[in-house]
Short mmCIF file of C-alpha atoms and ligand atoms in Angstrom, two decimals:
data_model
loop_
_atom_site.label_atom_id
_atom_site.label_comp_id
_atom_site.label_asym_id
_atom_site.label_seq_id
_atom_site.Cartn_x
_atom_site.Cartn_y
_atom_site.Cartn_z
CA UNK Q 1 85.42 111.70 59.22
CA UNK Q 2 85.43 112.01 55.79
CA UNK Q 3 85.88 109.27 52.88
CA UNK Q 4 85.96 111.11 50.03
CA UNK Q 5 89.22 112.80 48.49
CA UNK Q 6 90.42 115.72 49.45
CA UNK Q 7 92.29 118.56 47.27
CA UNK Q 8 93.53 121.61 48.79
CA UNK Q 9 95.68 121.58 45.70
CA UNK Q 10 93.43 122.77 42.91
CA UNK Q 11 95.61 122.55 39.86
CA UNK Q 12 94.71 122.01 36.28
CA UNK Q 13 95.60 118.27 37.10
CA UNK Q 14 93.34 118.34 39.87
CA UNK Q 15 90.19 120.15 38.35
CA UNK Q 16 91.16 116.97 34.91
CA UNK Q 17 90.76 114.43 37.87
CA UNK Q 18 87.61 116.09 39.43
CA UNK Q 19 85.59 116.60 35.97
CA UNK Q 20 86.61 112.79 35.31
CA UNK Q 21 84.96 111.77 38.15
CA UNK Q 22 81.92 113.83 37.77
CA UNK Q 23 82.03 112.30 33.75
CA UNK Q 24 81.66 108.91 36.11
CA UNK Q 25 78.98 109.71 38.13
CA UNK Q 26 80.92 110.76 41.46
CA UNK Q 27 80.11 113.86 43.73
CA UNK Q 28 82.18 116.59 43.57
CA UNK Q 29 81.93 119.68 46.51
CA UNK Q 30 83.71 122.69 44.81
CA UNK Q 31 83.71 126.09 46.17
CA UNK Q 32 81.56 129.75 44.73
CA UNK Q 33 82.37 132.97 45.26
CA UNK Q 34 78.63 132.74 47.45
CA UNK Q 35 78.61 129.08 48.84
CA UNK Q 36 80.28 125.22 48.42
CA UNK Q 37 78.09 123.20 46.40
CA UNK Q 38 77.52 119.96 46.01
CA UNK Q 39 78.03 119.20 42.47
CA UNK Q 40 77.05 115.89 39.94
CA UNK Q 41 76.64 115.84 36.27
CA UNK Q 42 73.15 117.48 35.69
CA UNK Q 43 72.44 114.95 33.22
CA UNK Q 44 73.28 111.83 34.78
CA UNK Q 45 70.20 111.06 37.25
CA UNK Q 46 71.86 108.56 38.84
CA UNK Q 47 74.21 111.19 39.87
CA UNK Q 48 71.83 113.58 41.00
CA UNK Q 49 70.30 110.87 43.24
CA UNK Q 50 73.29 111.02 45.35
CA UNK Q 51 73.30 114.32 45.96
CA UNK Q 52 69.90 113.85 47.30
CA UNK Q 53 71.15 111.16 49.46
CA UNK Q 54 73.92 112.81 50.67
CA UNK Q 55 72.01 115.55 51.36
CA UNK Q 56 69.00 113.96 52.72
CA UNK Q 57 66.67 116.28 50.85
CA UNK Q 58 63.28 115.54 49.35
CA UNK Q 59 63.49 115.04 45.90
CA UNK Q 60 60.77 117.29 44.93
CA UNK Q 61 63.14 119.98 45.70
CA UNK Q 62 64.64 121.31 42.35
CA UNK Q 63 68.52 121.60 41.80
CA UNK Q 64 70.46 125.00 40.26
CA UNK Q 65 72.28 123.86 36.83
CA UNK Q 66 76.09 125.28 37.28
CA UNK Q 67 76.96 125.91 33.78
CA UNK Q 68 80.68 127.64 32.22
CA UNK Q 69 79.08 130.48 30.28
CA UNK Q 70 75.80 132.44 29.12
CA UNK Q 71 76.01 130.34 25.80
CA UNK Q 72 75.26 127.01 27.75
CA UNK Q 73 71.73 128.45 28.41
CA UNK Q 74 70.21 127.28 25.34
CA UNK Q 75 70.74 124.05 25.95
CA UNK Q 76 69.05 123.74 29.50
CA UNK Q 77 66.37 126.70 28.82
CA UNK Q 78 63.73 127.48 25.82
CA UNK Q 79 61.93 130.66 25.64
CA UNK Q 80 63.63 132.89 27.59
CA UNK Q 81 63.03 136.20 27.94
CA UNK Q 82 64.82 139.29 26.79
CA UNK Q 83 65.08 140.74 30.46
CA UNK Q 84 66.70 137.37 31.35
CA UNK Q 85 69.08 137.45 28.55
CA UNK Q 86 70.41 140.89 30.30
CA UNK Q 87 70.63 139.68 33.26
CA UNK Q 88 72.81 137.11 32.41
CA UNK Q 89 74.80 139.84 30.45
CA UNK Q 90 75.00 141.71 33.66
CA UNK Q 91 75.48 139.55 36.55
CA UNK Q 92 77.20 136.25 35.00
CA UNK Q 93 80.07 134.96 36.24
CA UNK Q 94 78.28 135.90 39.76
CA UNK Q 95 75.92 135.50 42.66
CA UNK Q 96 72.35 135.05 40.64
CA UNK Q 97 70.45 131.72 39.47
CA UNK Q 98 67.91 132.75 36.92
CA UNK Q 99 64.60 130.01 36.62
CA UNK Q 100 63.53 129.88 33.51
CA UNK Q 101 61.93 127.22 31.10
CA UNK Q 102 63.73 123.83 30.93
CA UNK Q 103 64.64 122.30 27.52
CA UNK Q 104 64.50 118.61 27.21
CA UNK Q 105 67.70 118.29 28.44
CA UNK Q 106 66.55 119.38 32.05
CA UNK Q 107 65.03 116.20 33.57
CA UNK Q 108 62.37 115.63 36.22
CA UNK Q 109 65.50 114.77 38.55
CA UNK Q 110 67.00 118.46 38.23
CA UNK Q 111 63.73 119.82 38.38
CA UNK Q 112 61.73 118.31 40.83
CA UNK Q 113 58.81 118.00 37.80
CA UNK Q 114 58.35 121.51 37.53
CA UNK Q 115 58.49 122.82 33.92
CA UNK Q 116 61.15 125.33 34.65
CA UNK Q 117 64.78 124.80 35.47
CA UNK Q 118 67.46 127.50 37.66
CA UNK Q 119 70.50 128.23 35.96
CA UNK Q 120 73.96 129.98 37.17
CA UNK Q 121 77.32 130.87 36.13
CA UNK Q 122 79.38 130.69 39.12
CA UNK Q 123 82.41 133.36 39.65
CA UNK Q 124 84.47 131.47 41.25
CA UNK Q 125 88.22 130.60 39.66
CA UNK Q 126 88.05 126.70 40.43
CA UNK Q 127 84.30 126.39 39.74
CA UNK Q 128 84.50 127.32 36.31
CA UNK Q 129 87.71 125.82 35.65
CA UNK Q 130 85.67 122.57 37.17
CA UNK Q 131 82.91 123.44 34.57
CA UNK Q 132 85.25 124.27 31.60
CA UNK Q 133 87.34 120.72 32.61
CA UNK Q 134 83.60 119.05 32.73
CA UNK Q 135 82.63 120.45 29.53
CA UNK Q 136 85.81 119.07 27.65
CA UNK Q 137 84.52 115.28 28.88
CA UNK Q 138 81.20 116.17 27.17
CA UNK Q 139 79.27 117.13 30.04
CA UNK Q 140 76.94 120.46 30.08
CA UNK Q 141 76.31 121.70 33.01
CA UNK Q 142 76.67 120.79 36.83
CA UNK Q 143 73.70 120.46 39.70
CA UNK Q 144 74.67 121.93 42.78
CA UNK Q 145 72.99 122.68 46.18
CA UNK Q 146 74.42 123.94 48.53
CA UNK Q 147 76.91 121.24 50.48
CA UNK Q 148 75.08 121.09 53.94
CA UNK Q 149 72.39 118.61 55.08
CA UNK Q 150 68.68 119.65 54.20
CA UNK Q 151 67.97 122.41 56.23
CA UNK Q 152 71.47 123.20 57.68
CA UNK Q 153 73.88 126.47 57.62
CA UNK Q 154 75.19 126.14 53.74
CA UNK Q 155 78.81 125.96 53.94
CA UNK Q 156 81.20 128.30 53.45
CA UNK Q 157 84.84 127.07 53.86
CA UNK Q 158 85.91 123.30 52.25
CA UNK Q 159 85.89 122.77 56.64
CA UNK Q 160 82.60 123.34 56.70
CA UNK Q 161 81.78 121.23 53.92
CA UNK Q 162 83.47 118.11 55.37
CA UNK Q 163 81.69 118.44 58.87
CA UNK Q 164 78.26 118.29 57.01
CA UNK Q 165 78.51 116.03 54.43
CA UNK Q 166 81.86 114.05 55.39
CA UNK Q 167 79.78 110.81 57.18
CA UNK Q 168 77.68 111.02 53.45
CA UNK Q 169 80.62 110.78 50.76
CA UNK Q 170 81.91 107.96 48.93
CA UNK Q 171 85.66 106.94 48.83
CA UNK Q 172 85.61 108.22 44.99
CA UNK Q 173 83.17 111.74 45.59
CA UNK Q 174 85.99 114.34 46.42
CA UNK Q 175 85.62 118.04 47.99
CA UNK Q 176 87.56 121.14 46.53
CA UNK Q 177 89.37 123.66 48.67
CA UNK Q 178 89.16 126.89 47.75
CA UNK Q 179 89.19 128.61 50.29
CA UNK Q 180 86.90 131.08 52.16
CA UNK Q 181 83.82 132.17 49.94
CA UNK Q 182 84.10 135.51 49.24
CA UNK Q 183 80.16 136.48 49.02
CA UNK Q 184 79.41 134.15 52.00
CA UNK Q 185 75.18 133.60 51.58
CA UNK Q 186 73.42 132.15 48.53
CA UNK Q 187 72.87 133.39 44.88
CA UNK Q 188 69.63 135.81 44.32
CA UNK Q 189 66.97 133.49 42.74
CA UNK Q 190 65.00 135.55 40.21
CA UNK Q 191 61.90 133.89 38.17
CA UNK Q 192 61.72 134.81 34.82
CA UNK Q 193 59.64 132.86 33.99
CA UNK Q 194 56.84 135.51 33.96
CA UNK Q 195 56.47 138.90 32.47
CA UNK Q 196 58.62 140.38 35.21
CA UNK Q 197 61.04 139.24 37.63
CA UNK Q 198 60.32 137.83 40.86
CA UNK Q 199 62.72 137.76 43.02
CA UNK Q 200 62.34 134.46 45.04
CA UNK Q 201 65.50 134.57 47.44
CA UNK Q 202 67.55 137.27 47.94
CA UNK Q 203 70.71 137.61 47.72
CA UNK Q 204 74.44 140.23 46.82
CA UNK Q 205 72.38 141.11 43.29
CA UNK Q 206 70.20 143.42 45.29
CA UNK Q 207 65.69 144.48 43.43
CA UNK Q 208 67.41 147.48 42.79
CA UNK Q 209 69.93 145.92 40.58
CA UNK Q 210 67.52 144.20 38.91
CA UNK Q 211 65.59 146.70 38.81
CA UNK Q 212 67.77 148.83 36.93
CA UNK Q 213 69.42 146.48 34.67
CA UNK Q 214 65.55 145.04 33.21
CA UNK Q 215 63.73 148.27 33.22
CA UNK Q 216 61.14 146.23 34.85
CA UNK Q 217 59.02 146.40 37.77
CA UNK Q 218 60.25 143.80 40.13
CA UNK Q 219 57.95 141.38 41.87
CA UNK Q 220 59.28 140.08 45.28
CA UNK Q 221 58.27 137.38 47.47
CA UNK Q 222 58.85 139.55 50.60
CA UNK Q 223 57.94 142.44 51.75
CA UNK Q 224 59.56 145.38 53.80
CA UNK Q 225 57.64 146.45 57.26
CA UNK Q 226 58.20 148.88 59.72
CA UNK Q 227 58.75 147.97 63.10
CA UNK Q 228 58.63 151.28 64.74
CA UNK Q 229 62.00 151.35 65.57
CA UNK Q 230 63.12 152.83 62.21
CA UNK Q 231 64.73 149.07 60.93
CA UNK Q 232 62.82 147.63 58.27
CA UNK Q 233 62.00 144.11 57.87
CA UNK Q 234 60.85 141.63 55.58
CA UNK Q 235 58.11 139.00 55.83
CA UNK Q 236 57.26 136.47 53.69
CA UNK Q 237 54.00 136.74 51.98
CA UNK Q 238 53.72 133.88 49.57
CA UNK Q 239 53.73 130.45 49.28
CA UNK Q 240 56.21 129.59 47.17
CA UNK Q 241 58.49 125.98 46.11
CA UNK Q 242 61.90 126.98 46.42
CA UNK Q 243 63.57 125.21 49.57
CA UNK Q 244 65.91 127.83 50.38
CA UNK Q 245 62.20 129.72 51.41
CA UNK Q 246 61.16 126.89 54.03
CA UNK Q 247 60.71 128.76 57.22
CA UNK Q 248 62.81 126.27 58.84
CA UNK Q 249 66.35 127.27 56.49
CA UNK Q 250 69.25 128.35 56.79
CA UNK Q 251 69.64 126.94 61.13
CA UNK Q 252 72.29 126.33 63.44
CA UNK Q 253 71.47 124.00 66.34
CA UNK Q 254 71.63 127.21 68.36
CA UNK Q 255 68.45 129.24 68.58
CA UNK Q 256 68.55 132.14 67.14
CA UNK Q 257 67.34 135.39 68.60
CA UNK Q 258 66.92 138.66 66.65
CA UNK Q 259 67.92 142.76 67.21
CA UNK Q 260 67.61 141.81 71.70
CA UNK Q 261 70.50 142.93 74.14
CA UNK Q 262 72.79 139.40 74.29
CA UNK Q 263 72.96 138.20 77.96
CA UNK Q 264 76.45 136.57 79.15
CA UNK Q 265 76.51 132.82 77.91
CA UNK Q 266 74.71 133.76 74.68
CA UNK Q 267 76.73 134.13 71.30
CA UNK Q 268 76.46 137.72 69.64
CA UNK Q 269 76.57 138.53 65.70
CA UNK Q 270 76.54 142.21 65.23
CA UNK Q 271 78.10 145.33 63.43
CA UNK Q 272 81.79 145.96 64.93
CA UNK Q 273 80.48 149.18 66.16
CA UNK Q 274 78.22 147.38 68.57
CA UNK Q 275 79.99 146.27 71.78
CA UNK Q 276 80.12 143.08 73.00
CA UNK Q 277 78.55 142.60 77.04
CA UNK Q 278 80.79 141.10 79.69
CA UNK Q 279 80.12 137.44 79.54
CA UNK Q 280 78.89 137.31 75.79
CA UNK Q 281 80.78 135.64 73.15
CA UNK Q 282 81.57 137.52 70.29
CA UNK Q 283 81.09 135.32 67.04
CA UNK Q 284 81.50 137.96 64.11
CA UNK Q 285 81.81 141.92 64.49
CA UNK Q 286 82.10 143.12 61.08
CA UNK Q 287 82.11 146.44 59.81
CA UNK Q 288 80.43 146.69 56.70
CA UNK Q 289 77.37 144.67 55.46
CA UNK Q 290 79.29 142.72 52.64
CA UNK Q 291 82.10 141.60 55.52
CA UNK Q 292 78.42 140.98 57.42
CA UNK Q 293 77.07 138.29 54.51
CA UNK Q 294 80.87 136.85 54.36
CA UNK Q 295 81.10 135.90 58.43
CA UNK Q 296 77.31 135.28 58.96
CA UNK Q 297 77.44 131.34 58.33
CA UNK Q 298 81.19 130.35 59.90
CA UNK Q 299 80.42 132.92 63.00
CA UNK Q 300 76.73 130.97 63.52
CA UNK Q 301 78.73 127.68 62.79
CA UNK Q 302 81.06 128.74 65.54
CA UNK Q 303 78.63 129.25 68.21
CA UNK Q 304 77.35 125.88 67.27
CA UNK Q 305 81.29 124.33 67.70
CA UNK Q 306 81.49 126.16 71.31
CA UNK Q 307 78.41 124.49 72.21
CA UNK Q 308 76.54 127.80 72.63
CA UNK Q 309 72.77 127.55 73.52
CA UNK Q 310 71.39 130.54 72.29
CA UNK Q 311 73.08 133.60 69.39
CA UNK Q 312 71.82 137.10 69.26
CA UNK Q 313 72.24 138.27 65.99
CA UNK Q 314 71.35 142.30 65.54
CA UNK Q 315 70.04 142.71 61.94
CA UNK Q 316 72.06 145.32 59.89
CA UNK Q 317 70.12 147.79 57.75
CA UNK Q 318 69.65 149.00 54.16
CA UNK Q 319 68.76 147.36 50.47
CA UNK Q 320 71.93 145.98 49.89
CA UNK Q 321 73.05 142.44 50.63
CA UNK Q 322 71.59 143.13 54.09
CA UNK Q 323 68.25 142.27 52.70
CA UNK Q 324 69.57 138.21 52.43
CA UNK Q 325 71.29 138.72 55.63
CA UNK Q 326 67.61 139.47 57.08
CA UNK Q 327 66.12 136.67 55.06
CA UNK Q 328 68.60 134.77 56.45
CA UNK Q 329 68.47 135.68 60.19
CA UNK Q 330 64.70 135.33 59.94
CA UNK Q 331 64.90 131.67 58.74
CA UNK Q 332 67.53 130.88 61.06
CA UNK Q 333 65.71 132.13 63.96
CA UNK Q 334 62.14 130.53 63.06
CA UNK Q 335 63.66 127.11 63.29
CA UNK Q 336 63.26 127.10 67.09
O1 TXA O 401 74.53 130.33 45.71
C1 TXA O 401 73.86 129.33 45.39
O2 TXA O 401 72.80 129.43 44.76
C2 TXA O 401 74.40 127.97 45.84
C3 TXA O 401 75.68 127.69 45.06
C4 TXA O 401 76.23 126.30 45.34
O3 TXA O 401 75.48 127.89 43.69
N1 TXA O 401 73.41 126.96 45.58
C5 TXA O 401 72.29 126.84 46.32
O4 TXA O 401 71.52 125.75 45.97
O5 TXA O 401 72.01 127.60 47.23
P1 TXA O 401 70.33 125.20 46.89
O6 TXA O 401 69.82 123.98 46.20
O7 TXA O 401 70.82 125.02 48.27
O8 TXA O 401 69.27 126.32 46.80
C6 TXA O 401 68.72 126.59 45.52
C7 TXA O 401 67.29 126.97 45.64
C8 TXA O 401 66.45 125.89 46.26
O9 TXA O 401 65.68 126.51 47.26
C9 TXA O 401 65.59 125.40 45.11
O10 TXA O 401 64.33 124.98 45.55
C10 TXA O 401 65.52 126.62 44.21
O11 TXA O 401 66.80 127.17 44.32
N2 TXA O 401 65.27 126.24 42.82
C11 TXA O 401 66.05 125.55 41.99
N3 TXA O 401 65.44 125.34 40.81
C12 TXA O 401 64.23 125.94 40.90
C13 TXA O 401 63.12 126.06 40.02
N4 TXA O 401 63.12 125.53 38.81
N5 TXA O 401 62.04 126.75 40.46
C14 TXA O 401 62.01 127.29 41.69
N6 TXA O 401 63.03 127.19 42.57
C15 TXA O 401 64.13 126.53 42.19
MG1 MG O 402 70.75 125.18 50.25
#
């Protein structure tokens, strides 16, 4: 069980307390409207080499940069582009880490050497009261991954976060309860780093909003296919260093099977209009594709607490946040 602190009481008191000890050099898990992170001042590398402790994640595997507002950009980023600016108009506070190029300010440690750093403004009541609380100690931004162990199911509740990471806390990290996330999978990564945006992992800021909002055409790191059955699917086709994109992501210690009829003593993830087989155990039956994104971690932790061997998930459909859904269910499922 846990060391750390916990506050289920996030007050203004509390979020004081929590900045001060991220100003020391403590972890601090705090909730997002998409997943908990894992948070440590961005510019203390000490710090950061906790989280990759905690974590147990290579450390060539670059951090997001939490930050209160758009106006913090400049001081993690140079050169960014116009299109980036209006994303950040457009989507910030919300579900979308833009990469762009790092200033001095953005160490090797955040970056994992690369010359570009991600960047997000969470939309999430305590995380930005945790940022704006931060910034008041002098600090500029926050890193966060997500608050699982490399290559687990990110978490969702404050719960979840404890059962991951609890054994990997110190007495003075603490872990924010917030609650439920209400988006439920990770921010859309886009690079801007180019001449257009590439959409490395997606996520509830769908191409098409992107899309529209940059005028651009959008370059994406997956692709849809057809599998004759009139549901289309993505596939990787690029090589690319974002962890979230190792085959191996996003896995319960279930296996995961995909869009097959679920056999009593298998778990089952699917659309509430799909009925659930005598013997099967429902884990999540929602009914639209944004309740779908919300359930689809705490229903595959769930199989995993029942001590459920195998969880047929059927894929839902569209461009929406169904797209990360698939990415995730793919990822999931190639674990095995
Ligand atoms: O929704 C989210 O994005 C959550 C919450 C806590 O904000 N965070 C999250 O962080 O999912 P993490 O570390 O679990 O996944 C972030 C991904 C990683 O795959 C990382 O490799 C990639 O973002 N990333 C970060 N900085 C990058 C960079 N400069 N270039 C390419 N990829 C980068
Ligand atoms: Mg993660």
């Amino acid at each position: 069980m846990s060391q750390s602190q916990f506050l289920s009481n996030c007050t203004a008191d509390a979020m004081v307390l929590a900045a001060a000890h991220l100003a020391a050099g403590d972890l601090v898990a705090f909730p997002t409207e998409t997943v908990y992170g894992l948070g440590a001042d961005a510019s203390n590398a000490t710090a950061v080499a906790k989280i990759y402790a905690a974590k147990g994640r290579p450390s060539d595997h670059p951090l997001i940069v939490h930050i209160a507002s758009m106006d913090r950009m400049g001081d993690w980023a140079s050169d960014v582009p116009e299109y980036a600016i209006k994303l950040a108009r457009s989507f910030w506070p919300g579900p979308m880490t833009l990469i762009v190029k790092r200033s001095a300010l953005a160490g090797e440690f955040i970056t994992g050497g690369q010359s570009s750093v991600g960047l997000r403004v969470p939309d999430h009541v305590i995380a930005l009261a945790l940022l704006q609380a931060f910034e008041k100690t002098g600090g500029k931004g926050i890193a966060a991954p997500s608050a699982n162990r490399f290559g687990q199911v990110s978490p969702t509740t404050a719960a979840a976060v404890i059962e991951e990471l609890g054994d990997y806390l110190h007495p003075n990290d603490i872990v924010l309860d917030g609650g439920a996330c209400e988006v439920g999978v990770e921010s859309t990564i886009i690079d801007c780093t180019g001449d257009n945006p590439r959409i490395l992992r997606p996520g509830a800021i769908s191409d098409q909003m992107v899309a529209e909002i940059t005028g651009l055409e959008i370059i994406r790191t997956y692709r849809f296919i057809d599998d004759g059955r009139g549901i289309e699917f993505e596939e990787p086709h690029e090589e690319i260093r974002v962890s979230g994109s190792l085959e191996n992501h996003y896995a319960p210690k279930a296996k995961v099977l995909l869009d097959q009829q679920p056999i009593a003593g298998q778990g089952f993830i699917a659309m509430a209009d799909i009925a659930t087989p005598t013997g099967v155990t429902r884990l999540a039956a929602p009914a639209t594709n944004d309740e779908y994104a919300r359930v689809l971690y705490q229903g595959l932790r769930k199989g995993d607490e029942l001590g459920l061997v195998e969880i047929v998930a059927i894929q839902p459909a569209g461009e929406d946040i169904a797209a990360a859904i698939r990415d995730r269910l793919k990822k999931a499922k190639s674990k095995q």
